[in-house]
C-alpha cells in the first residue's frame, strides 16, 4: 500500500488551483493513489453559509466570517461522513483546494493574525499538510481571469484586496517557514508546465518516504 498524503493548494482567486488540483489528482491516480478531492469553503452547511456571505446574499461581519472559517475547517476535518481525517484513515490521498493558509492570508487584513493562527491551531494540530502548493499570480492577472470567467465578483475580489492578500500569503509563508512545507510555483505558465513543475517537486519531496 502506498503512503497517502494530504496536499493543500493555495493562491489568490483565479490562480489556477482547481485546474492544478485535477491535473495532480490524475497524475497521482496513475501512480496508484486513491485520490479524494475536496475544497474550502466546504460543501457542507457551514461552508454553504460562507458562500452565501461571499455572494452578497447574506451579510456578516469580518470577525464572524473568520470564525465561520474556523468552524467550517474543523467540520471539514472531523465530520464522520466524508471528513478529511476519515478519508486519510481509509487510505485516500486527499487534495484540498484551500486550507488554513487561506484564512491567514484573507482574514488577516481585518483581524489580528495571531488570533487567526491560534484559532486555527485546533485544525493545524489535527492535520498539517504534507505539502502546501502556492500558485503565484499577480492581482492584475487574477482580476483578468475572474472577469473572463464570470459575470459577478465576490467579496474580496478587488484589485487592492487581492494585492494585499498576495502580500499576506508571502508574509505568513515566511513567518511559518519552519512549520509549513510550501512549494511556490509560478502560475503565469501554461497549466501543463505548472503541473509538471508540481509533479517534479512532489516526487522530490516524497520519493524518500515512499515510491510514488
Ligand atoms: P482557482 O481555482 O484558483 O480560482 P481556476 O483553476 O478555476 O482557478 O482557474 C481560473 C481561470 O483561469 C479559469 O478560467 C481557468 O481556465 C484559467 N486558468 C487556469 N490555469 C491557467 C493558466 N495556467 N494560464 C491561464 N489561464 C488559466
Ligand atoms: P474559492 O471558492 O476557492 O474561490 P476561488 O476559486 O476564486 O479561489 O474561495 C472562495 C473565497 O473564500 C475566496 O475569495 C477566498 C476565500 N477564503 C477566505 O477568505 N478564507 C479562507 O479560509 C478560505 C478557505 C477561503
CSV table of C-alpha atoms and ligand atoms in Angstrom, one decimal:
chain,number,residue,atom,x,y,z
A,1,UNK,CA,0.0,0.0,0.0
A,2,UNK,CA,1.4,3.4,-1.0
A,3,UNK,CA,1.6,6.0,1.8
A,4,UNK,CA,-1.2,8.5,1.4
A,5,UNK,CA,-0.7,12.3,1.5
A,6,UNK,CA,-2.5,15.4,2.4
A,7,UNK,CA,-1.9,18.3,0.0
A,8,UNK,CA,-3.3,21.8,0.1
A,9,UNK,CA,-3.5,24.2,-2.8
A,10,UNK,CA,-3.3,27.9,-2.1
A,11,UNK,CA,-3.2,31.1,-4.0
A,12,UNK,CA,-5.3,34.2,-4.7
A,13,UNK,CA,-8.6,33.9,-6.6
A,14,UNK,CA,-8.2,32.6,-10.2
A,15,UNK,CA,-4.6,31.4,-9.6
A,16,UNK,CA,-5.4,28.1,-11.2
A,17,UNK,CA,-5.9,26.0,-8.1
A,18,UNK,CA,-8.9,23.9,-9.4
A,19,UNK,CA,-7.1,23.3,-12.6
A,20,UNK,CA,-4.0,22.1,-10.9
A,21,UNK,CA,-5.9,20.0,-8.3
A,22,UNK,CA,-7.4,18.0,-11.2
A,23,UNK,CA,-4.1,17.6,-13.1
A,24,UNK,CA,-2.3,16.5,-9.9
A,25,UNK,CA,-5.1,14.1,-9.0
A,26,UNK,CA,-4.8,12.5,-12.5
A,27,UNK,CA,-1.0,12.0,-12.1
A,28,UNK,CA,-1.4,10.6,-8.5
A,29,UNK,CA,-4.1,8.2,-9.7
A,30,UNK,CA,-1.9,6.9,-12.5
A,31,UNK,CA,0.9,6.5,-9.8
A,32,UNK,CA,-1.5,4.2,-7.9
A,33,UNK,CA,-3.0,6.5,-5.3
A,34,UNK,CA,-6.7,6.6,-4.5
A,35,UNK,CA,-7.4,10.3,-4.6
A,36,UNK,CA,-10.1,12.3,-2.8
A,37,UNK,CA,-10.6,16.0,-3.9
A,38,UNK,CA,-12.1,18.5,-1.6
A,39,UNK,CA,-12.3,22.3,-1.0
A,40,UNK,CA,-12.8,25.1,1.4
A,41,UNK,CA,-15.2,26.7,1.9
A,42,UNK,CA,-16.6,23.2,2.2
A,43,UNK,CA,-19.7,21.8,0.6
A,44,UNK,CA,-21.3,21.2,4.0
A,45,UNK,CA,-23.7,23.6,5.9
A,46,UNK,CA,-21.1,26.0,7.4
A,47,UNK,CA,-19.3,26.2,4.0
A,48,UNK,CA,-22.6,26.9,2.3
A,49,UNK,CA,-23.3,29.7,4.7
A,50,UNK,CA,-19.9,31.2,4.0
A,51,UNK,CA,-20.7,31.1,0.2
A,52,UNK,CA,-23.9,33.0,0.9
A,53,UNK,CA,-21.9,35.7,2.5
A,54,UNK,CA,-19.4,35.8,-0.3
A,55,UNK,CA,-22.0,36.1,-3.0
A,56,UNK,CA,-23.7,39.0,-1.1
A,57,UNK,CA,-26.9,37.1,-0.3
A,58,UNK,CA,-26.1,37.2,3.4
A,59,UNK,CA,-24.5,39.9,5.5
A,60,UNK,CA,-21.8,39.1,8.1
A,61,UNK,CA,-19.0,41.0,9.9
A,62,UNK,CA,-15.4,40.0,9.0
A,63,UNK,CA,-15.0,38.6,12.6
A,64,UNK,CA,-18.0,36.4,12.0
A,65,UNK,CA,-16.5,35.3,8.7
A,66,UNK,CA,-13.2,34.4,10.3
A,67,UNK,CA,-14.9,32.4,13.0
A,68,UNK,CA,-17.1,30.6,10.4
A,69,UNK,CA,-13.9,29.5,8.5
A,70,UNK,CA,-12.5,28.1,11.8
A,71,UNK,CA,-15.7,26.1,12.3
A,72,UNK,CA,-16.0,25.0,8.7
A,73,UNK,CA,-12.4,23.7,8.7
A,74,UNK,CA,-13.0,21.7,11.8
A,75,UNK,CA,-16.1,20.2,10.4
A,76,UNK,CA,-14.3,19.6,7.1
A,77,UNK,CA,-11.7,17.6,9.1
A,78,UNK,CA,-13.8,15.9,11.6
A,79,UNK,CA,-17.2,15.1,10.2
A,80,UNK,CA,-18.0,11.4,10.2
A,81,UNK,CA,-19.4,11.2,6.7
A,82,UNK,CA,-16.6,12.4,4.4
A,83,UNK,CA,-14.3,14.2,6.8
A,84,UNK,CA,-10.7,14.5,5.7
A,85,UNK,CA,-9.4,12.6,8.7
A,86,UNK,CA,-11.7,9.7,7.9
A,87,UNK,CA,-10.6,9.7,4.2
A,88,UNK,CA,-7.0,9.7,5.2
A,89,UNK,CA,-7.6,6.8,7.6
A,90,UNK,CA,-9.2,4.9,4.7
A,91,UNK,CA,-6.0,5.3,2.7
A,92,UNK,CA,-7.0,8.1,0.3
A,93,UNK,CA,-4.5,10.8,-0.7
A,94,UNK,CA,-6.5,14.0,-0.1
A,95,UNK,CA,-6.1,17.2,-2.1
A,96,UNK,CA,-7.9,20.3,-0.8
A,97,UNK,CA,-8.4,23.5,-2.7
A,98,UNK,CA,-7.6,25.9,0.2
A,99,UNK,CA,-6.9,25.2,3.8
A,100,UNK,CA,-5.8,27.3,6.8
A,101,UNK,CA,-3.1,29.4,5.0
A,102,UNK,CA,-6.1,30.9,3.1
A,103,UNK,CA,-7.5,32.2,6.4
A,104,UNK,CA,-4.1,33.6,7.4
A,105,UNK,CA,-3.9,35.5,4.1
A,106,UNK,CA,-7.6,36.5,3.5
A,107,UNK,CA,-8.7,37.3,7.1
A,108,UNK,CA,-5.5,39.0,8.4
A,109,UNK,CA,-6.2,42.3,6.7
A,110,UNK,CA,-9.2,42.5,9.1
A,111,UNK,CA,-8.2,40.5,12.1
A,112,UNK,CA,-5.1,40.0,14.3
A,113,UNK,CA,-3.0,37.4,12.6
A,114,UNK,CA,-2.1,35.8,15.9
A,115,UNK,CA,-5.8,35.3,16.7
A,116,UNK,CA,-6.3,33.7,13.3
A,117,UNK,CA,-3.3,31.3,13.7
A,118,UNK,CA,-4.3,30.5,17.3
A,119,UNK,CA,-8.0,29.8,16.4
A,120,UNK,CA,-6.8,27.6,13.5
A,121,UNK,CA,-4.3,25.7,15.7
A,122,UNK,CA,-7.1,23.3,16.5
A,123,UNK,CA,-7.0,22.2,12.8
A,124,UNK,CA,-3.2,22.6,12.4
A,125,UNK,CA,-2.6,20.3,15.4
A,126,UNK,CA,-5.0,17.8,14.0
A,127,UNK,CA,-3.6,17.8,10.5
A,128,UNK,CA,-0.8,19.8,8.8
A,129,UNK,CA,-0.4,19.4,5.0
A,130,UNK,CA,2.4,17.2,3.9
A,131,UNK,CA,2.8,19.9,1.3
A,132,UNK,CA,1.1,23.3,0.6
A,133,UNK,CA,1.3,24.3,-3.0
A,134,UNK,CA,1.1,28.1,-3.5
A,135,UNK,CA,0.4,29.1,-7.1
A,136,UNK,CA,1.6,32.6,-7.6
A,137,UNK,CA,0.0,35.1,-9.9
A,138,UNK,CA,-0.3,38.9,-9.6
A,139,UNK,CA,-3.6,40.5,-8.5
A,140,UNK,CA,-3.9,42.0,-12.0
A,141,UNK,CA,-3.8,38.6,-13.7
A,142,UNK,CA,-6.3,37.3,-11.1
A,143,UNK,CA,-8.8,40.1,-11.9
A,144,UNK,CA,-8.4,39.5,-15.6
A,145,UNK,CA,-9.1,35.8,-15.2
A,146,UNK,CA,-12.1,36.4,-12.8
A,147,UNK,CA,-13.6,38.9,-15.3
A,148,UNK,CA,-13.2,36.4,-18.2
A,149,UNK,CA,-14.7,33.5,-16.3
A,150,UNK,CA,-17.8,35.1,-14.8
A,151,UNK,CA,-20.2,38.0,-14.7
A,152,UNK,CA,-20.3,38.6,-11.0
A,153,UNK,CA,-17.5,39.2,-8.5
A,154,UNK,CA,-17.4,38.1,-4.8
A,155,UNK,CA,-16.4,39.7,-1.6
A,156,UNK,CA,-12.5,40.1,-1.5
A,157,UNK,CA,-12.3,40.1,-5.3
A,158,UNK,CA,-11.0,43.7,-5.9
A,159,UNK,CA,-7.5,44.5,-7.2
A,160,UNK,CA,-6.5,46.3,-3.9
A,161,UNK,CA,-7.7,43.4,-1.8
A,162,UNK,CA,-6.1,40.7,-3.9
A,163,UNK,CA,-2.8,42.7,-3.9
A,164,UNK,CA,-3.0,42.8,-0.1
A,165,UNK,CA,-3.9,39.1,0.2
A,166,UNK,CA,-1.0,38.1,-2.0
A,167,UNK,CA,1.3,40.1,0.2
A,168,UNK,CA,-0.1,38.4,3.3
A,169,UNK,CA,0.5,35.0,1.8
A,170,UNK,CA,4.2,35.8,1.4
A,171,UNK,CA,4.3,37.3,4.9
A,172,UNK,CA,2.8,34.2,6.5
A,173,UNK,CA,4.8,31.7,4.4
A,174,UNK,CA,8.0,33.5,5.6
A,175,UNK,CA,6.7,33.6,9.2
A,176,UNK,CA,5.8,29.9,9.2
A,177,UNK,CA,8.7,28.6,7.2
A,178,UNK,CA,9.9,26.3,9.9
A,179,UNK,CA,6.4,24.7,10.4
A,180,UNK,CA,4.9,24.7,6.9
A,181,UNK,CA,6.2,22.9,3.9
A,182,UNK,CA,5.3,25.2,1.0
A,183,UNK,CA,6.1,24.9,-2.7
A,184,UNK,CA,5.7,28.2,-4.5
A,185,UNK,CA,5.1,27.7,-8.2
A,186,UNK,CA,4.9,30.4,-10.9
A,187,UNK,CA,1.2,30.5,-12.1
A,188,UNK,CA,1.9,32.5,-15.2
A,189,UNK,CA,2.9,29.5,-17.3
A,190,UNK,CA,0.7,27.0,-19.2
A,191,UNK,CA,-1.3,24.7,-17.0
A,192,UNK,CA,0.8,21.7,-18.2
A,193,UNK,CA,4.1,23.5,-17.4
A,194,UNK,CA,2.8,24.3,-13.9
A,195,UNK,CA,1.6,20.7,-13.4
A,196,UNK,CA,5.0,19.3,-14.5
A,197,UNK,CA,6.7,21.6,-12.0
A,198,UNK,CA,4.4,20.5,-9.2
A,199,UNK,CA,4.9,16.8,-10.1
A,200,UNK,CA,8.7,17.1,-10.2
A,201,UNK,CA,8.6,18.7,-6.7
A,202,UNK,CA,6.2,16.2,-5.3
A,203,UNK,CA,8.4,13.3,-6.5
A,204,UNK,CA,11.4,15.0,-5.0
A,205,UNK,CA,9.7,15.7,-1.7
A,206,UNK,CA,8.2,12.3,-1.2
A,207,UNK,CA,10.4,9.9,-3.0
A,208,UNK,CA,12.5,9.3,0.1
A,209,UNK,CA,9.3,8.4,2.1
A,210,UNK,CA,7.7,6.1,-0.4
A,211,UNK,CA,7.8,5.1,-4.1
A,212,UNK,CA,5.2,7.3,-5.9
B,1,LIG,P1,-8.9,28.9,-9.0
B,1,LIG,O1,-9.5,27.6,-8.6
B,1,LIG,O2,-7.6,29.2,-8.3
B,1,LIG,O3,-9.9,30.0,-8.9
B,1,LIG,P2,-9.1,28.0,-11.8
B,1,LIG,O4,-8.4,26.8,-12.0
B,1,LIG,O5,-10.6,27.9,-11.7
B,1,LIG,O6,-8.5,28.9,-10.5
B,1,LIG,O7,-8.7,29.0,-13.0
B,1,LIG,C1,-9.3,30.3,-13.1
B,1,LIG,C2,-9.4,30.7,-14.6
B,1,LIG,O8,-8.1,30.7,-15.1
B,1,LIG,C3,-10.2,29.6,-15.4
B,1,LIG,O9,-10.9,30.2,-16.4
B,1,LIG,C4,-9.1,28.7,-16.0
B,1,LIG,O10,-9.4,28.1,-17.2
B,1,LIG,C5,-7.9,29.8,-16.1
B,1,LIG,N1,-6.6,29.2,-15.9
B,1,LIG,C6,-6.2,28.2,-15.1
B,1,LIG,N2,-4.9,28.0,-15.2
B,1,LIG,C7,-4.4,28.8,-16.1
B,1,LIG,C8,-3.1,29.1,-16.6
B,1,LIG,N3,-2.0,28.4,-16.2
B,1,LIG,N4,-3.0,30.1,-17.5
B,1,LIG,C9,-4.0,30.8,-17.9
B,1,LIG,N5,-5.3,30.6,-17.5
B,1,LIG,C10,-5.5,29.6,-16.6
B,2,LIG,P1,-12.8,29.7,-3.6
B,2,LIG,O1,-14.1,29.1,-4.0
B,2,LIG,O2,-11.6,28.8,-3.5
B,2,LIG,O3,-12.5,30.9,-4.7
B,2,LIG,P2,-11.5,30.9,-6.0
B,2,LIG,O4,-11.8,29.6,-6.7
B,2,LIG,O5,-12.0,32.1,-6.7
B,2,LIG,O6,-10.2,31.0,-5.4
B,2,LIG,O7,-12.9,30.5,-2.3
B,2,LIG,C1,-13.9,31.5,-2.1
B,2,LIG,C2,-13.3,32.6,-1.4
B,2,LIG,O8,-13.1,32.3,0.0
B,2,LIG,C3,-12.0,33.2,-1.9
B,2,LIG,O9,-12.2,34.6,-2.2
B,2,LIG,C4,-11.1,33.0,-0.7
B,2,LIG,C5,-12.0,33.0,0.5
B,2,LIG,N1,-11.5,32.3,1.7
B,2,LIG,C6,-11.2,33.0,2.8
B,2,LIG,O10,-11.4,34.3,2.8
B,2,LIG,N2,-10.7,32.4,3.9
B,2,LIG,C7,-10.5,31.0,4.0
B,2,LIG,O11,-10.1,30.5,5.0
B,2,LIG,C8,-10.8,30.3,2.8
B,2,LIG,C9,-10.7,28.8,2.8
B,2,LIG,C10,-11.3,30.9,1.7
